[in-house]
CSV table of C-alpha atoms and ligand atoms in Angstrom, one decimal:
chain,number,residue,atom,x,y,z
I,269,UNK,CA,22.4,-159.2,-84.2
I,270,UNK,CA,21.9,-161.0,-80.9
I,271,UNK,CA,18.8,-163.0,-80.4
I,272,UNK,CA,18.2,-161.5,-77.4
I,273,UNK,CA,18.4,-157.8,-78.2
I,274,UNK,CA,14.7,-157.6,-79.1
I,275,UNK,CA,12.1,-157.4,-76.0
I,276,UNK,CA,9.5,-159.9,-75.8
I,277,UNK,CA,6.3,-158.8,-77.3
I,278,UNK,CA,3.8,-156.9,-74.9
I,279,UNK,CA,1.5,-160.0,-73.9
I,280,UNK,CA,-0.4,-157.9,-71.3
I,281,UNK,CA,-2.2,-155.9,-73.5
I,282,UNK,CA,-4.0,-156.7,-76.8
I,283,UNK,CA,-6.1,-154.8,-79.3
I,284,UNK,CA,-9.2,-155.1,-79.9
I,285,UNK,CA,-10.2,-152.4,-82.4
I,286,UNK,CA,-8.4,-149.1,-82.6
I,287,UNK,CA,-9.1,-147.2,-79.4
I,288,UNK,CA,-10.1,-150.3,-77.5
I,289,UNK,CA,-7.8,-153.2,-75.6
I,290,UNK,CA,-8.2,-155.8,-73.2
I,291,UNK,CA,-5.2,-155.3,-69.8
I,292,UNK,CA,-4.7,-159.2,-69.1
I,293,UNK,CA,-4.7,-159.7,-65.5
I,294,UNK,CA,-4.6,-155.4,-65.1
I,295,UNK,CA,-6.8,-155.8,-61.6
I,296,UNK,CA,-5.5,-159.9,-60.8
I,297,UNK,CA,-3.5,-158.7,-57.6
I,298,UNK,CA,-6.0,-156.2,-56.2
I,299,UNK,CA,-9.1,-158.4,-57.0
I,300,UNK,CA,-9.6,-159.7,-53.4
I,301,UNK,CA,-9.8,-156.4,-52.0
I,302,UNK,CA,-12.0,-154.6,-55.1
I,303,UNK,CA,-14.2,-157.6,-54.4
I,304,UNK,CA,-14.8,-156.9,-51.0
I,305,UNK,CA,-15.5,-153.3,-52.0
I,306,UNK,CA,-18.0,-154.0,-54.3
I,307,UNK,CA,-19.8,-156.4,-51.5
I,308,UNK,CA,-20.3,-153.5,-49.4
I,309,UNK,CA,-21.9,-151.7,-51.9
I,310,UNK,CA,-24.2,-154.6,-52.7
I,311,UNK,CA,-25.9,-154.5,-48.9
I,312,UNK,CA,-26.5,-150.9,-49.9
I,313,UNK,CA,-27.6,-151.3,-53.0
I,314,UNK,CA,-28.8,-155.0,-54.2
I,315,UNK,CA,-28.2,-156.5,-57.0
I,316,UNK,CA,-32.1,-156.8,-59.1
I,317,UNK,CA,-33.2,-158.0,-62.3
I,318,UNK,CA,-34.3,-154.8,-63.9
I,319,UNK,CA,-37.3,-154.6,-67.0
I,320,UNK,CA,-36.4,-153.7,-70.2
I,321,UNK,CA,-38.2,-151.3,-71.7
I,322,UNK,CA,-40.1,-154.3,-74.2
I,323,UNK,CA,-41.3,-156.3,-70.9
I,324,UNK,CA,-38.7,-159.0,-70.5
I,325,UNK,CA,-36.5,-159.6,-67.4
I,326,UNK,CA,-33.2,-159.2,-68.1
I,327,UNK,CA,-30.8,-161.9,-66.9
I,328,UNK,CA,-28.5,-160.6,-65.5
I,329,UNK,CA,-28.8,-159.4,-62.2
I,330,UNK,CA,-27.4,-155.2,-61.3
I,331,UNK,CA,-26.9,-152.0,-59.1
I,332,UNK,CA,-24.5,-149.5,-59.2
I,333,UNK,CA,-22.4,-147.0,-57.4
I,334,UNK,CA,-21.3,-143.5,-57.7
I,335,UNK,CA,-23.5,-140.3,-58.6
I,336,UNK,CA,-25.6,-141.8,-61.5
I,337,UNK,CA,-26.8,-145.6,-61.2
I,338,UNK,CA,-28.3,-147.2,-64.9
I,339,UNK,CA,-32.3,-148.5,-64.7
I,340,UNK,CA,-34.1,-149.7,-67.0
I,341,UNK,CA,-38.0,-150.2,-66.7
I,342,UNK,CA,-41.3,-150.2,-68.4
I,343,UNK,CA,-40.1,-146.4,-69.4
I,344,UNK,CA,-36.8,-147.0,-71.0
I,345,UNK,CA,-33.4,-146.9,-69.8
I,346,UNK,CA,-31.6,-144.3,-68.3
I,347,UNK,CA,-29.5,-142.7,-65.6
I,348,UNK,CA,-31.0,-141.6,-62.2
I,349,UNK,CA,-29.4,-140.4,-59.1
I,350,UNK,CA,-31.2,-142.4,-56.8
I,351,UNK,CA,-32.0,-146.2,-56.2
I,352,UNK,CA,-35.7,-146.8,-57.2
I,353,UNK,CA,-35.6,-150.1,-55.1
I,354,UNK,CA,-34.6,-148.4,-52.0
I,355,UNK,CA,-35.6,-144.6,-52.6
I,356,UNK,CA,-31.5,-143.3,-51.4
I,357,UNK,CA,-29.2,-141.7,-53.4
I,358,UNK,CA,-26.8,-145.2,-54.9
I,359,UNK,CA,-24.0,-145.6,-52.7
I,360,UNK,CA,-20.4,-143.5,-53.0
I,361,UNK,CA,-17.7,-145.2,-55.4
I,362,UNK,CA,-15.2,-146.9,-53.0
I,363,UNK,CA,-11.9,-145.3,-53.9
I,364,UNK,CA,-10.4,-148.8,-54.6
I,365,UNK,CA,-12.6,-148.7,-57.7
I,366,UNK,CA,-12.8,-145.5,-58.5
I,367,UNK,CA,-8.5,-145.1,-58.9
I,368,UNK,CA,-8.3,-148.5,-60.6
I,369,UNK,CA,-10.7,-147.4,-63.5
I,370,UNK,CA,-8.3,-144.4,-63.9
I,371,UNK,CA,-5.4,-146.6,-64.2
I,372,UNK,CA,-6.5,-148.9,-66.6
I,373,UNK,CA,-8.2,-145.9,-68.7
I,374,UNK,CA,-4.5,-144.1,-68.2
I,375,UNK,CA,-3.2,-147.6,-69.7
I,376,UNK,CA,-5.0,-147.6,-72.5
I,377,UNK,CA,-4.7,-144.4,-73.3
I,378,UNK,CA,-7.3,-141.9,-71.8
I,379,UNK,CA,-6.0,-139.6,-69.4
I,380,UNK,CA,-8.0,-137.3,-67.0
I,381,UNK,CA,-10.5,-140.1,-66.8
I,382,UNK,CA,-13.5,-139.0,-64.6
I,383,UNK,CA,-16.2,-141.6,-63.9
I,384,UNK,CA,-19.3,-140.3,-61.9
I,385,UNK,CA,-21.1,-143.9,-62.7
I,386,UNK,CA,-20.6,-147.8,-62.1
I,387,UNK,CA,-22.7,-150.0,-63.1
I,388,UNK,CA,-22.1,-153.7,-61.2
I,389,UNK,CA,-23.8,-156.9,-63.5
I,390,UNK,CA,-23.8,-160.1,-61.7
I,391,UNK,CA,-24.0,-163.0,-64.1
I,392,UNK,CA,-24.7,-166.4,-63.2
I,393,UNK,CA,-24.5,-169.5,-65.1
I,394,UNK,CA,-26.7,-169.1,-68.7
I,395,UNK,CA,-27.0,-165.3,-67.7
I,396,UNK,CA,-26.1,-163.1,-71.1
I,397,UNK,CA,-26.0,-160.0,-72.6
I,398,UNK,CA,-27.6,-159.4,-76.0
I,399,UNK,CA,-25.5,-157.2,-78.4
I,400,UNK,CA,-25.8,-153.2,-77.8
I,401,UNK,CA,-24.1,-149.7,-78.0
I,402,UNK,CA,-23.3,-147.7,-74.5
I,403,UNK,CA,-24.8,-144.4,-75.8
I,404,UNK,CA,-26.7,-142.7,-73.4
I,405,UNK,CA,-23.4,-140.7,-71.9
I,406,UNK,CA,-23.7,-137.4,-72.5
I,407,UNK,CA,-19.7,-137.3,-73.5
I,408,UNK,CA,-18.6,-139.6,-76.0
I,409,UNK,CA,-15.4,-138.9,-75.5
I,410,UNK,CA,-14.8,-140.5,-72.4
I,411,UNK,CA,-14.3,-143.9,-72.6
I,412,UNK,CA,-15.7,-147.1,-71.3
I,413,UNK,CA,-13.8,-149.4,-68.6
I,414,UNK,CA,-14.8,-152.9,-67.4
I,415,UNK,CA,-13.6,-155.0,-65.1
I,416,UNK,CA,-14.2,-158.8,-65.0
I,417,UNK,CA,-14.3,-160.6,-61.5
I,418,UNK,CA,-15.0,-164.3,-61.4
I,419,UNK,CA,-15.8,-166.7,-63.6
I,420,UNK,CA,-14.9,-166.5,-67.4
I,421,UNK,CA,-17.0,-165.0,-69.6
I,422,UNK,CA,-17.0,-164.7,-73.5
I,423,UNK,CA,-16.9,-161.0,-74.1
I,424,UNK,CA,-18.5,-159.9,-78.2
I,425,UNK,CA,-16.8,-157.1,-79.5
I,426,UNK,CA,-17.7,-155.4,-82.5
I,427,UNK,CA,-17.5,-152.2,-83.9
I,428,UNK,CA,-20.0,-149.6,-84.7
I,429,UNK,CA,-22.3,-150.6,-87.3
I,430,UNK,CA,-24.4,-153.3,-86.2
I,431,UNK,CA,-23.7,-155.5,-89.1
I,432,UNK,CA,-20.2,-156.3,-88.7
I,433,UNK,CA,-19.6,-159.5,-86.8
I,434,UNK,CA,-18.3,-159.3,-83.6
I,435,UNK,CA,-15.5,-161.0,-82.5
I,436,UNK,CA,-15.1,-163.0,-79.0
I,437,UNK,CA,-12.4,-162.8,-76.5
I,438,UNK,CA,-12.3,-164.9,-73.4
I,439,UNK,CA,-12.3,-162.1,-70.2
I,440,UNK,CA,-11.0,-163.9,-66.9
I,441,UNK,CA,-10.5,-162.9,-63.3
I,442,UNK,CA,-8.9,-159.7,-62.9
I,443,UNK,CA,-8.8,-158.8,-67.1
I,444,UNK,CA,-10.1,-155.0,-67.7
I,445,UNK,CA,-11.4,-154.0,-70.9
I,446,UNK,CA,-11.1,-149.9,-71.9
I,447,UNK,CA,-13.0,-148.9,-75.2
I,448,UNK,CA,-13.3,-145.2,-76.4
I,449,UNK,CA,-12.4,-143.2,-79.5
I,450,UNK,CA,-13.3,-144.6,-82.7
I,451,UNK,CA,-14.8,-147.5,-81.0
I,452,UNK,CA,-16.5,-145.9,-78.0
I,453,UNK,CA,-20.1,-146.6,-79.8
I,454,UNK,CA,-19.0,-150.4,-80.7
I,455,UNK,CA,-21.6,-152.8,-80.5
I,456,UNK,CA,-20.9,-155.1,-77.3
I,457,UNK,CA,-22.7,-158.2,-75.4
I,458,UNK,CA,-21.7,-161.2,-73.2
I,459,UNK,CA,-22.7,-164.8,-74.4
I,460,UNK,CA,-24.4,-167.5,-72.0
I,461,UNK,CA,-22.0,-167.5,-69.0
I,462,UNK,CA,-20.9,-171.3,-68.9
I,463,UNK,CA,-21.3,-173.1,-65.3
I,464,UNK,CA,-17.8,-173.5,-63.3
I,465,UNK,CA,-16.7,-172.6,-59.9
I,466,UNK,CA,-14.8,-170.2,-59.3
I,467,UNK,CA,-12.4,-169.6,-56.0
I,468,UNK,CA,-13.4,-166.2,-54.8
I,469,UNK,CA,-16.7,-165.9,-56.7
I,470,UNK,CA,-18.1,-169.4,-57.0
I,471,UNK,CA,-21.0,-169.7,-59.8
I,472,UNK,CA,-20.8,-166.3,-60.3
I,473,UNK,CA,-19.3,-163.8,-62.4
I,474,UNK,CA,-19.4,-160.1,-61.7
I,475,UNK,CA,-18.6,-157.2,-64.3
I,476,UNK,CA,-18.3,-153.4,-63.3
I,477,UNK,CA,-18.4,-150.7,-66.0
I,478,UNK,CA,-17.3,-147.4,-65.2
I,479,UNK,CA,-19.0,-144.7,-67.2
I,480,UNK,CA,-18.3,-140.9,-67.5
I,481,UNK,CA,-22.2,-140.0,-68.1
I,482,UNK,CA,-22.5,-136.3,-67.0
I,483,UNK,CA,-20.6,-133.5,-69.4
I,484,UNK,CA,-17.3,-133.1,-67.7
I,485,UNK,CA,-15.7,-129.8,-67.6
I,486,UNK,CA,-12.5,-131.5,-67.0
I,487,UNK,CA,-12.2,-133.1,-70.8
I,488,UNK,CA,-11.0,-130.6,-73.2
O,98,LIG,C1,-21.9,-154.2,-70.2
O,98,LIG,O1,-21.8,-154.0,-71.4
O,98,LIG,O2,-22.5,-153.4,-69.5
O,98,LIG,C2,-21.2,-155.3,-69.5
O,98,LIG,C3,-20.1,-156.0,-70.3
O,98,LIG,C4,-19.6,-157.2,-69.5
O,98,LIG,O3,-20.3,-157.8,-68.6
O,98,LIG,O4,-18.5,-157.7,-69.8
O,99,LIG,FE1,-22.4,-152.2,-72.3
């Protein structure tokens, strides 16, 4: 048999659990330009350090696009149509975001991918993410698809049950992550974001999640 008969191995895609992968470099080429879509959103809508229901500030700073925006406060977290900081309705999904969350869902595996929500985290240096589930979409079975802009990040990925380690994977520039299925509930978190300085971001790094939160009539 010839050496070169067999393909090299996929390298763009790993696993991470069943159900959920990281794309390497999925968004690298289009970054620039999802960047400068996610700016505009940010005059709209700007980034805040939200309350978590226990009293603490969170770290990490956020907003969001599309019909549903996350908040958390005093009150707990949830999903709310409108901006509390500014009163409007949060600003429309730019297209540029909205079709590259259905690619990289498509990808992965998860057609007919409809996100009505994006949730934008800005993290700066020290800036983390303690260990949680993303539960409160009202369809499970859509899954969940994150894009990493900026500097590198250490990404925790477990599974469901909170007492299985999780396991860290190094997200850069450009990487998307999709989970669903079996691990749609996994527990996930982001550890200290180390200083650097990045080329189109500087000391920042900036992580969008698109969510499918309302029932959709378009899953079967
Ligand atoms: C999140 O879980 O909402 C964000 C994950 C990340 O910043 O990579
Ligand atoms: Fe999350």
């Amino acid at each position: 048999m010839d050496l070169f008969d067999d393909p090299p191995p996929d390298t763009t895609q790993t696993p991470l659990a069943p159900g959920a992968a990281l794309l390497h470099g999925f968004a690298r080429e289009e970054a620039g330009a999802l960047l400068q879509a996610v700016e505009t959103v940010l005059t709209q809508a700007p980034l805040r350090h939200m309350q978590t229901p226990g009293g603490y500030t969170m770290s990490v700073a956020m907003s969001s696009c599309g019909k549903l925006g996350w908040v958390s406060d005093a009150s707990g977290y949830r999903y709310a149509a409108c901006d509390p900081l500014t009163g409007q309705p949060w600003p429309t999904m730019p297209a540029c975001l909205l079709h590259l969350a259905q690619r990289a869902a498509a990808q992965a595996g998860y057609a007919d991918f409809m996100p009505d929500a994006c949730l934008i985290n800005q993290y700066v240096p020290g800036a983390k993410l303690s260990l949680h589930q993303d539960k409160d979409e009202k369809d499970l079975r859509a899954p969940i698809v994150s894009l990493s802009l900026g500097l590198p990040a250490v990404f925790l990925f477990g599974t469901p049950s909170r007492k299985d380690r999780p396991q860290r994977w190094r997200l850069v520039h450009g990487d998307v992550v999709v989970w669903g299925g079996p691990s749609r509930l996994a527990y996930h978190g982001v550890a200290a974001l180390a200083d650097g300085d990045h080329a189109l971001l500087g000391r920042r790094r900036l992580n969008l999640t698109f969510r499918q939160v309302a029932r959709s009539i378009y899953i079967k």
